[in-house]
Amino acid sequence: MVEHIDGNALAGPLSDLFTFDPTTASARCAGCGDVAVLARAMVYGEPDTFVVRCANCDDVLMTIVQAPDRFCIELRGMTWLKIPR
Amino acid sequence: MTGTSEARDGRIGNWKVGVVTSIRRESASGRSITIDVPGWGGNIAGQHTDVRLTAQNGYTAVRSYSVASAGVGDRIELAVDRLPTGEVSPYLVDTLREGDELELRGPLGGWFVWTPQQAESVQLIGGGSGIVPLMAMIRSHEASGSATPFRLLYSVRTPLDAFFRAELESPSANLEVTWIFTRRAPSGCSRPAGRITAADLEAHGFPAALSPTVFVCGPTGFVETVATALVALGHEPNRVKTERFGGA
């Protein structure tokens, strides 16, 4: 079984791309409607690929793939992302 | 356009070069590393940093480590436990020397943090090297003179596996420390060795009725066992903050 970690681990990788802190941003799961900060999400498959799953229903919220020449981010699993400022 | 490029240069995600100023043995498999990181600019208790190692052939490996220190300034302390199959931690524990350079980015993460403005009681629960961000909170609590009551439950295999042992054996007046030994308890310890249970949380933790903020950090299995037990004891799930580091 793959051991998961949590959304706290997204802070570093996403700091390459965004100026906001992803751990305090809240997302609404497109599957179950649960709203939670990304720090509470479950994260599988680090260090180069992150599959971020809803802690409530386990649906995929987002996928991040870090390749040497590009980042790929898939966000289909979240309806919105709310970023504190 | 200068403004834009300055903003980019100041990004948290930029890699900074730190120099190791001192190294201290914490246990057979772990040590704490103090690093001067020009441009770090201070951190809140509980934040982490990414460490990047680059091999001669250009291969890089990046891992996250919690910061054991808090406050202003460019000097930080990490504490790292060697994971036998790890790519980064064996280097940090066995090879890195004073004066060596290390690439870091951060401070990272604003959710698993404690600030001295928080007035509610705080329950810290750490497993193994999960003590590291909690130690930053303990130090920040003490340095700020906060009167907020803190309690720590610290689960380690044996007394020799404890990080920051001397500091935690003489805690400040507002901190209560309970040790949980999972493999071997010292003589004179009334609790037999064994993994943390709901009974430990109930006996030594703040009761849910007090609405403490709870920080749980450690290996994934430890964190999930503890978080589930806390909610069963009546703690509001939103008051229980967790950080999993996997690896065990």
Short mmCIF file of N, CA and C in Angstrom, two decimals, chain B residues 110-234:
data_model
loop_
_atom_site.label_atom_id
_atom_site.label_comp_id
_atom_site.label_asym_id
_atom_site.label_seq_id
_atom_site.Cartn_x
_atom_site.Cartn_y
_atom_site.Cartn_z
N GLY B 110 1.37 27.90 6.10
CA GLY B 110 0.85 28.81 7.10
C GLY B 110 -0.33 28.24 7.86
N TRP B 111 -0.53 26.93 7.75
CA TRP B 111 -1.70 26.31 8.39
C TRP B 111 -1.33 25.58 9.67
N PHE B 112 -0.29 24.75 9.62
CA PHE B 112 0.12 23.99 10.81
C PHE B 112 1.07 24.87 11.62
N VAL B 113 0.55 25.98 12.15
CA VAL B 113 1.39 26.95 12.84
C VAL B 113 0.70 27.44 14.11
N TRP B 114 1.53 27.89 15.04
CA TRP B 114 1.02 28.53 16.26
C TRP B 114 1.67 29.89 16.39
N THR B 115 0.85 30.89 16.74
CA THR B 115 1.40 32.22 16.98
C THR B 115 1.07 32.64 18.42
N PRO B 116 1.93 33.45 19.04
CA PRO B 116 1.71 33.85 20.44
C PRO B 116 0.40 34.62 20.65
N GLN B 117 -0.24 35.10 19.57
CA GLN B 117 -1.53 35.79 19.72
C GLN B 117 -2.64 34.83 20.09
N GLN B 118 -2.44 33.53 19.88
CA GLN B 118 -3.49 32.55 20.18
C GLN B 118 -3.58 32.36 21.69
N ALA B 119 -4.79 32.54 22.23
CA ALA B 119 -4.95 32.54 23.69
C ALA B 119 -5.46 31.21 24.24
N GLU B 120 -5.99 30.35 23.36
CA GLU B 120 -6.59 29.09 23.85
C GLU B 120 -5.52 28.09 24.27
N SER B 121 -5.91 27.11 25.09
CA SER B 121 -4.98 26.06 25.50
C SER B 121 -4.52 25.27 24.28
N VAL B 122 -3.30 24.75 24.36
CA VAL B 122 -2.72 24.05 23.22
C VAL B 122 -2.23 22.68 23.62
N GLN B 123 -2.73 21.68 22.91
CA GLN B 123 -2.29 20.31 23.12
C GLN B 123 -1.40 19.91 21.94
N LEU B 124 -0.17 19.52 22.24
CA LEU B 124 0.75 19.06 21.20
C LEU B 124 0.91 17.54 21.34
N ILE B 125 0.86 16.84 20.22
CA ILE B 125 1.04 15.39 20.25
C ILE B 125 1.99 15.00 19.13
N GLY B 126 3.18 14.52 19.51
CA GLY B 126 4.20 14.22 18.51
C GLY B 126 4.63 12.76 18.57
N GLY B 127 4.87 12.20 17.40
CA GLY B 127 5.41 10.86 17.30
C GLY B 127 6.77 10.91 16.61
N GLY B 128 7.82 10.41 17.27
CA GLY B 128 9.15 10.39 16.67
C GLY B 128 9.61 11.79 16.30
N SER B 129 10.13 11.94 15.07
CA SER B 129 10.63 13.26 14.68
C SER B 129 9.49 14.24 14.40
N GLY B 130 8.25 13.80 14.58
CA GLY B 130 7.11 14.72 14.53
C GLY B 130 7.15 15.76 15.64
N ILE B 131 8.08 15.60 16.56
CA ILE B 131 8.29 16.60 17.61
C ILE B 131 8.79 17.92 17.03
N VAL B 132 9.43 17.89 15.87
CA VAL B 132 10.18 19.08 15.41
C VAL B 132 9.33 20.36 15.30
N PRO B 133 8.20 20.34 14.56
CA PRO B 133 7.43 21.59 14.50
C PRO B 133 6.82 21.95 15.85
N LEU B 134 6.52 20.92 16.66
CA LEU B 134 5.95 21.17 17.99
C LEU B 134 6.99 21.85 18.89
N MET B 135 8.26 21.47 18.68
CA MET B 135 9.34 22.09 19.44
C MET B 135 9.42 23.58 19.11
N ALA B 136 9.22 23.92 17.85
CA ALA B 136 9.21 25.34 17.47
C ALA B 136 8.09 26.08 18.21
N MET B 137 6.93 25.42 18.35
CA MET B 137 5.81 26.04 19.05
C MET B 137 6.14 26.21 20.53
N ILE B 138 6.76 25.19 21.13
CA ILE B 138 7.16 25.25 22.54
C ILE B 138 8.15 26.40 22.76
N ARG B 139 9.10 26.52 21.86
CA ARG B 139 10.11 27.58 21.99
C ARG B 139 9.48 28.96 21.78
N SER B 140 8.57 29.06 20.82
CA SER B 140 7.91 30.33 20.55
C SER B 140 7.04 30.72 21.75
N HIS B 141 6.37 29.75 22.32
CA HIS B 141 5.53 29.94 23.51
C HIS B 141 6.37 30.47 24.66
N GLU B 142 7.51 29.86 24.87
CA GLU B 142 8.37 30.28 25.98
C GLU B 142 9.00 31.65 25.71
N ALA B 143 9.49 31.84 24.49
CA ALA B 143 10.16 33.10 24.16
C ALA B 143 9.21 34.29 24.24
N SER B 144 7.92 34.06 23.94
CA SER B 144 6.97 35.17 23.92
C SER B 144 6.43 35.47 25.31
N GLY B 145 6.71 34.58 26.26
CA GLY B 145 6.18 34.77 27.61
C GLY B 145 4.69 34.52 27.68
N SER B 146 4.15 33.82 26.68
CA SER B 146 2.72 33.51 26.65
C SER B 146 2.31 32.71 27.90
N ALA B 147 1.17 33.09 28.49
CA ALA B 147 0.69 32.39 29.69
C ALA B 147 -0.27 31.26 29.33
N THR B 148 -0.50 31.07 28.03
CA THR B 148 -1.38 30.01 27.56
C THR B 148 -0.85 28.64 27.98
N PRO B 149 -1.70 27.80 28.59
CA PRO B 149 -1.21 26.47 28.98
C PRO B 149 -0.93 25.58 27.76
N PHE B 150 0.22 24.95 27.79
CA PHE B 150 0.63 24.00 26.75
C PHE B 150 0.79 22.63 27.38
N ARG B 151 0.37 21.60 26.66
CA ARG B 151 0.69 20.24 27.07
C ARG B 151 1.27 19.51 25.87
N LEU B 152 2.26 18.67 26.14
CA LEU B 152 2.88 17.86 25.08
C LEU B 152 2.79 16.39 25.44
N LEU B 153 2.32 15.58 24.51
CA LEU B 153 2.46 14.12 24.59
C LEU B 153 3.47 13.74 23.52
N TYR B 154 4.57 13.13 23.95
CA TYR B 154 5.65 12.85 23.00
C TYR B 154 5.91 11.34 23.01
N SER B 155 5.61 10.72 21.88
CA SER B 155 5.76 9.27 21.74
C SER B 155 7.07 8.94 21.02
N VAL B 156 7.91 8.15 21.70
CA VAL B 156 9.18 7.72 21.11
C VAL B 156 9.38 6.24 21.42
N ARG B 157 10.25 5.59 20.64
CA ARG B 157 10.46 4.15 20.87
C ARG B 157 11.08 3.90 22.24
N THR B 158 12.19 4.55 22.52
CA THR B 158 12.89 4.39 23.80
C THR B 158 13.38 5.77 24.23
N PRO B 159 13.81 5.93 25.49
CA PRO B 159 14.30 7.24 25.91
C PRO B 159 15.44 7.74 25.03
N LEU B 160 16.23 6.82 24.47
CA LEU B 160 17.39 7.23 23.67
C LEU B 160 16.99 7.77 22.29
N ASP B 161 15.73 7.55 21.91
CA ASP B 161 15.27 8.03 20.60
C ASP B 161 14.70 9.44 20.67
N ALA B 162 14.61 10.01 21.87
CA ALA B 162 13.99 11.32 22.03
C ALA B 162 14.87 12.43 21.47
N PHE B 163 14.25 13.32 20.70
CA PHE B 163 14.92 14.55 20.28
C PHE B 163 14.71 15.60 21.39
N PHE B 164 15.62 16.56 21.52
CA PHE B 164 15.47 17.69 22.44
C PHE B 164 15.21 17.24 23.88
N ARG B 165 15.84 16.13 24.24
CA ARG B 165 15.52 15.50 25.52
C ARG B 165 15.80 16.42 26.72
N ALA B 166 16.98 17.04 26.72
CA ALA B 166 17.33 17.89 27.87
C ALA B 166 16.34 19.04 28.01
N GLU B 167 15.98 19.64 26.87
CA GLU B 167 15.06 20.78 26.90
C GLU B 167 13.68 20.37 27.41
N LEU B 168 13.24 19.17 27.02
CA LEU B 168 11.90 18.72 27.39
C LEU B 168 11.84 18.14 28.79
N GLU B 169 13.00 17.79 29.33
CA GLU B 169 13.00 17.26 30.70
C GLU B 169 12.96 18.38 31.74
N SER B 170 13.21 19.61 31.32
CA SER B 170 13.03 20.73 32.25
C SER B 170 12.17 21.80 31.60
N PRO B 171 10.88 21.48 31.44
CA PRO B 171 9.99 22.39 30.73
C PRO B 171 9.68 23.66 31.54
N SER B 172 9.23 24.68 30.84
CA SER B 172 8.84 25.93 31.51
C SER B 172 7.54 25.71 32.28
N ALA B 173 7.18 26.70 33.10
CA ALA B 173 6.04 26.57 34.02
C ALA B 173 4.72 26.30 33.30
N ASN B 174 4.56 26.83 32.09
CA ASN B 174 3.27 26.67 31.40
C ASN B 174 3.24 25.48 30.45
N LEU B 175 4.21 24.60 30.58
CA LEU B 175 4.26 23.42 29.70
C LEU B 175 4.32 22.15 30.54
N GLU B 176 3.44 21.21 30.18
CA GLU B 176 3.43 19.92 30.87
C GLU B 176 3.80 18.86 29.83
N VAL B 177 4.80 18.05 30.13
CA VAL B 177 5.27 17.05 29.16
C VAL B 177 4.97 15.64 29.66
N THR B 178 4.33 14.84 28.82
CA THR B 178 4.10 13.43 29.12
C THR B 178 4.80 12.60 28.06
N TRP B 179 5.60 11.65 28.52
CA TRP B 179 6.34 10.79 27.59
C TRP B 179 5.58 9.48 27.40
N ILE B 180 5.55 9.03 26.14
CA ILE B 180 4.97 7.72 25.82
C ILE B 180 6.10 6.92 25.17
N PHE B 181 6.47 5.80 25.79
CA PHE B 181 7.54 4.96 25.23
C PHE B 181 6.88 3.74 24.58
N THR B 182 7.20 3.51 23.32
CA THR B 182 6.47 2.45 22.61
C THR B 182 7.20 1.10 22.65
N ARG B 183 8.53 1.10 22.78
CA ARG B 183 9.26 -0.18 22.77
C ARG B 183 9.90 -0.50 24.11
N ARG B 184 10.49 0.51 24.73
CA ARG B 184 11.15 0.27 26.03
C ARG B 184 11.02 1.53 26.89
N ALA B 185 10.38 1.35 28.04
CA ALA B 185 10.22 2.47 28.97
C ALA B 185 11.38 2.45 29.96
N PRO B 186 11.79 3.61 30.45
CA PRO B 186 12.87 3.62 31.44
C PRO B 186 12.37 3.01 32.75
N SER B 187 13.30 2.51 33.56
CA SER B 187 12.89 1.94 34.83
C SER B 187 12.26 3.05 35.67
N GLY B 188 11.23 2.69 36.41
CA GLY B 188 10.53 3.69 37.21
C GLY B 188 9.36 4.33 36.50
N CYS B 189 9.21 4.02 35.22
CA CYS B 189 8.08 4.56 34.45
C CYS B 189 6.87 3.66 34.70
N SER B 190 5.77 4.26 35.15
CA SER B 190 4.62 3.43 35.55
C SER B 190 3.86 2.88 34.34
N ARG B 191 3.95 3.58 33.21
CA ARG B 191 3.22 3.11 32.02
C ARG B 191 4.08 2.10 31.28
N PRO B 192 3.54 0.89 31.03
CA PRO B 192 4.33 -0.08 30.26
C PRO B 192 4.52 0.41 28.82
N ALA B 193 5.61 -0.04 28.19
CA ALA B 193 5.87 0.37 26.81
C ALA B 193 4.74 -0.07 25.90
N GLY B 194 4.35 0.79 25.00
CA GLY B 194 3.28 0.45 24.05
C GLY B 194 2.85 1.69 23.32
N ARG B 195 2.19 1.47 22.18
CA ARG B 195 1.76 2.60 21.35
C ARG B 195 0.71 3.45 22.06
N ILE B 196 0.62 4.68 21.65
CA ILE B 196 -0.32 5.64 22.25
C ILE B 196 -1.75 5.16 22.06
N THR B 197 -2.57 5.35 23.10
CA THR B 197 -3.97 4.93 23.04
C THR B 197 -4.88 6.10 23.42
N ALA B 198 -6.18 5.88 23.22
CA ALA B 198 -7.16 6.89 23.62
C ALA B 198 -7.07 7.14 25.12
N ALA B 199 -6.73 6.10 25.88
CA ALA B 199 -6.61 6.26 27.34
C ALA B 199 -5.48 7.24 27.69
N ASP B 200 -4.37 7.20 26.94
CA ASP B 200 -3.28 8.15 27.17
C ASP B 200 -3.75 9.59 26.90
N LEU B 201 -4.50 9.73 25.79
CA LEU B 201 -4.98 11.07 25.42
C LEU B 201 -5.94 11.60 26.48
N GLU B 202 -6.76 10.71 27.00
CA GLU B 202 -7.76 11.11 27.99
C GLU B 202 -7.08 11.44 29.33
N ALA B 203 -6.07 10.64 29.68
CA ALA B 203 -5.41 10.82 30.98
C ALA B 203 -4.51 12.06 31.01
N HIS B 204 -3.85 12.35 29.91
CA HIS B 204 -2.81 13.40 29.94
C HIS B 204 -3.09 14.59 29.05
N GLY B 205 -4.09 14.48 28.17
CA GLY B 205 -4.37 15.59 27.27
C GLY B 205 -5.40 16.53 27.88
N PHE B 206 -5.50 17.75 27.32
CA PHE B 206 -6.57 18.65 27.74
C PHE B 206 -7.90 18.03 27.32
N PRO B 207 -8.93 18.14 28.18
CA PRO B 207 -10.23 17.59 27.80
C PRO B 207 -10.87 18.39 26.66
N ALA B 208 -11.69 17.72 25.87
CA ALA B 208 -12.35 18.36 24.73
C ALA B 208 -13.18 19.55 25.19
N ALA B 209 -13.75 19.48 26.41
CA ALA B 209 -14.62 20.54 26.91
C ALA B 209 -13.89 21.88 27.01
N LEU B 210 -12.56 21.83 27.09
CA LEU B 210 -11.76 23.05 27.18
C LEU B 210 -11.51 23.68 25.81
N SER B 211 -11.93 22.97 24.76
CA SER B 211 -11.71 23.43 23.37
C SER B 211 -10.28 23.84 23.08
N PRO B 212 -9.31 22.98 23.40
CA PRO B 212 -7.93 23.33 23.04
C PRO B 212 -7.73 23.24 21.54
N THR B 213 -6.70 23.92 21.04
CA THR B 213 -6.24 23.64 19.69
C THR B 213 -5.24 22.49 19.81
N VAL B 214 -5.38 21.49 18.96
CA VAL B 214 -4.53 20.31 19.05
C VAL B 214 -3.68 20.21 17.79
N PHE B 215 -2.38 20.05 17.97
CA PHE B 215 -1.46 19.85 16.84
C PHE B 215 -0.90 18.43 16.94
N VAL B 216 -1.09 17.66 15.89
CA VAL B 216 -0.59 16.28 15.86
C VAL B 216 0.39 16.14 14.70
N CYS B 217 1.60 15.68 14.98
CA CYS B 217 2.57 15.49 13.90
C CYS B 217 3.36 14.21 14.12
N GLY B 218 3.55 13.47 13.04
CA GLY B 218 4.31 12.23 13.13
C GLY B 218 4.10 11.40 11.89
N PRO B 219 4.49 10.12 11.95
CA PRO B 219 4.24 9.23 10.83
C PRO B 219 2.73 9.12 10.57
N THR B 220 2.38 8.83 9.33
CA THR B 220 0.97 8.82 8.92
C THR B 220 0.09 7.97 9.84
N GLY B 221 0.51 6.75 10.15
CA GLY B 221 -0.30 5.86 10.98
C GLY B 221 -0.53 6.43 12.37
N PHE B 222 0.51 7.01 12.94
CA PHE B 222 0.43 7.64 14.27
C PHE B 222 -0.59 8.78 14.24
N VAL B 223 -0.45 9.65 13.26
CA VAL B 223 -1.31 10.84 13.17
C VAL B 223 -2.77 10.42 13.03
N GLU B 224 -3.03 9.41 12.21
CA GLU B 224 -4.42 9.05 11.96
C GLU B 224 -5.04 8.34 13.16
N THR B 225 -4.24 7.51 13.86
CA THR B 225 -4.73 6.88 15.08
C THR B 225 -5.10 7.94 16.11
N VAL B 226 -4.19 8.90 16.30
CA VAL B 226 -4.42 9.93 17.32
C VAL B 226 -5.60 10.83 16.95
N ALA B 227 -5.65 11.26 15.69
CA ALA B 227 -6.72 12.18 15.27
C ALA B 227 -8.08 11.52 15.41
N THR B 228 -8.18 10.24 15.05
CA THR B 228 -9.45 9.52 15.17
C THR B 228 -9.85 9.42 16.64
N ALA B 229 -8.88 9.10 17.50
CA ALA B 229 -9.18 8.97 18.94
C ALA B 229 -9.60 10.32 19.53
N LEU B 230 -8.97 11.40 19.08
CA LEU B 230 -9.32 12.72 19.61
C LEU B 230 -10.77 13.08 19.28
N VAL B 231 -11.16 12.79 18.04
CA VAL B 231 -12.53 13.11 17.63
C VAL B 231 -13.52 12.24 18.42
N ALA B 232 -13.14 10.97 18.66
CA ALA B 232 -14.00 10.09 19.46
C ALA B 232 -14.12 10.60 20.90
N LEU B 233 -13.09 11.29 21.38
CA LEU B 233 -13.14 11.85 22.73
C LEU B 233 -13.90 13.18 22.78
N GLY B 234 -14.39 13.61 21.63
CA GLY B 234 -15.23 14.80 21.61
C GLY B 234 -14.57 16.07 21.10
#
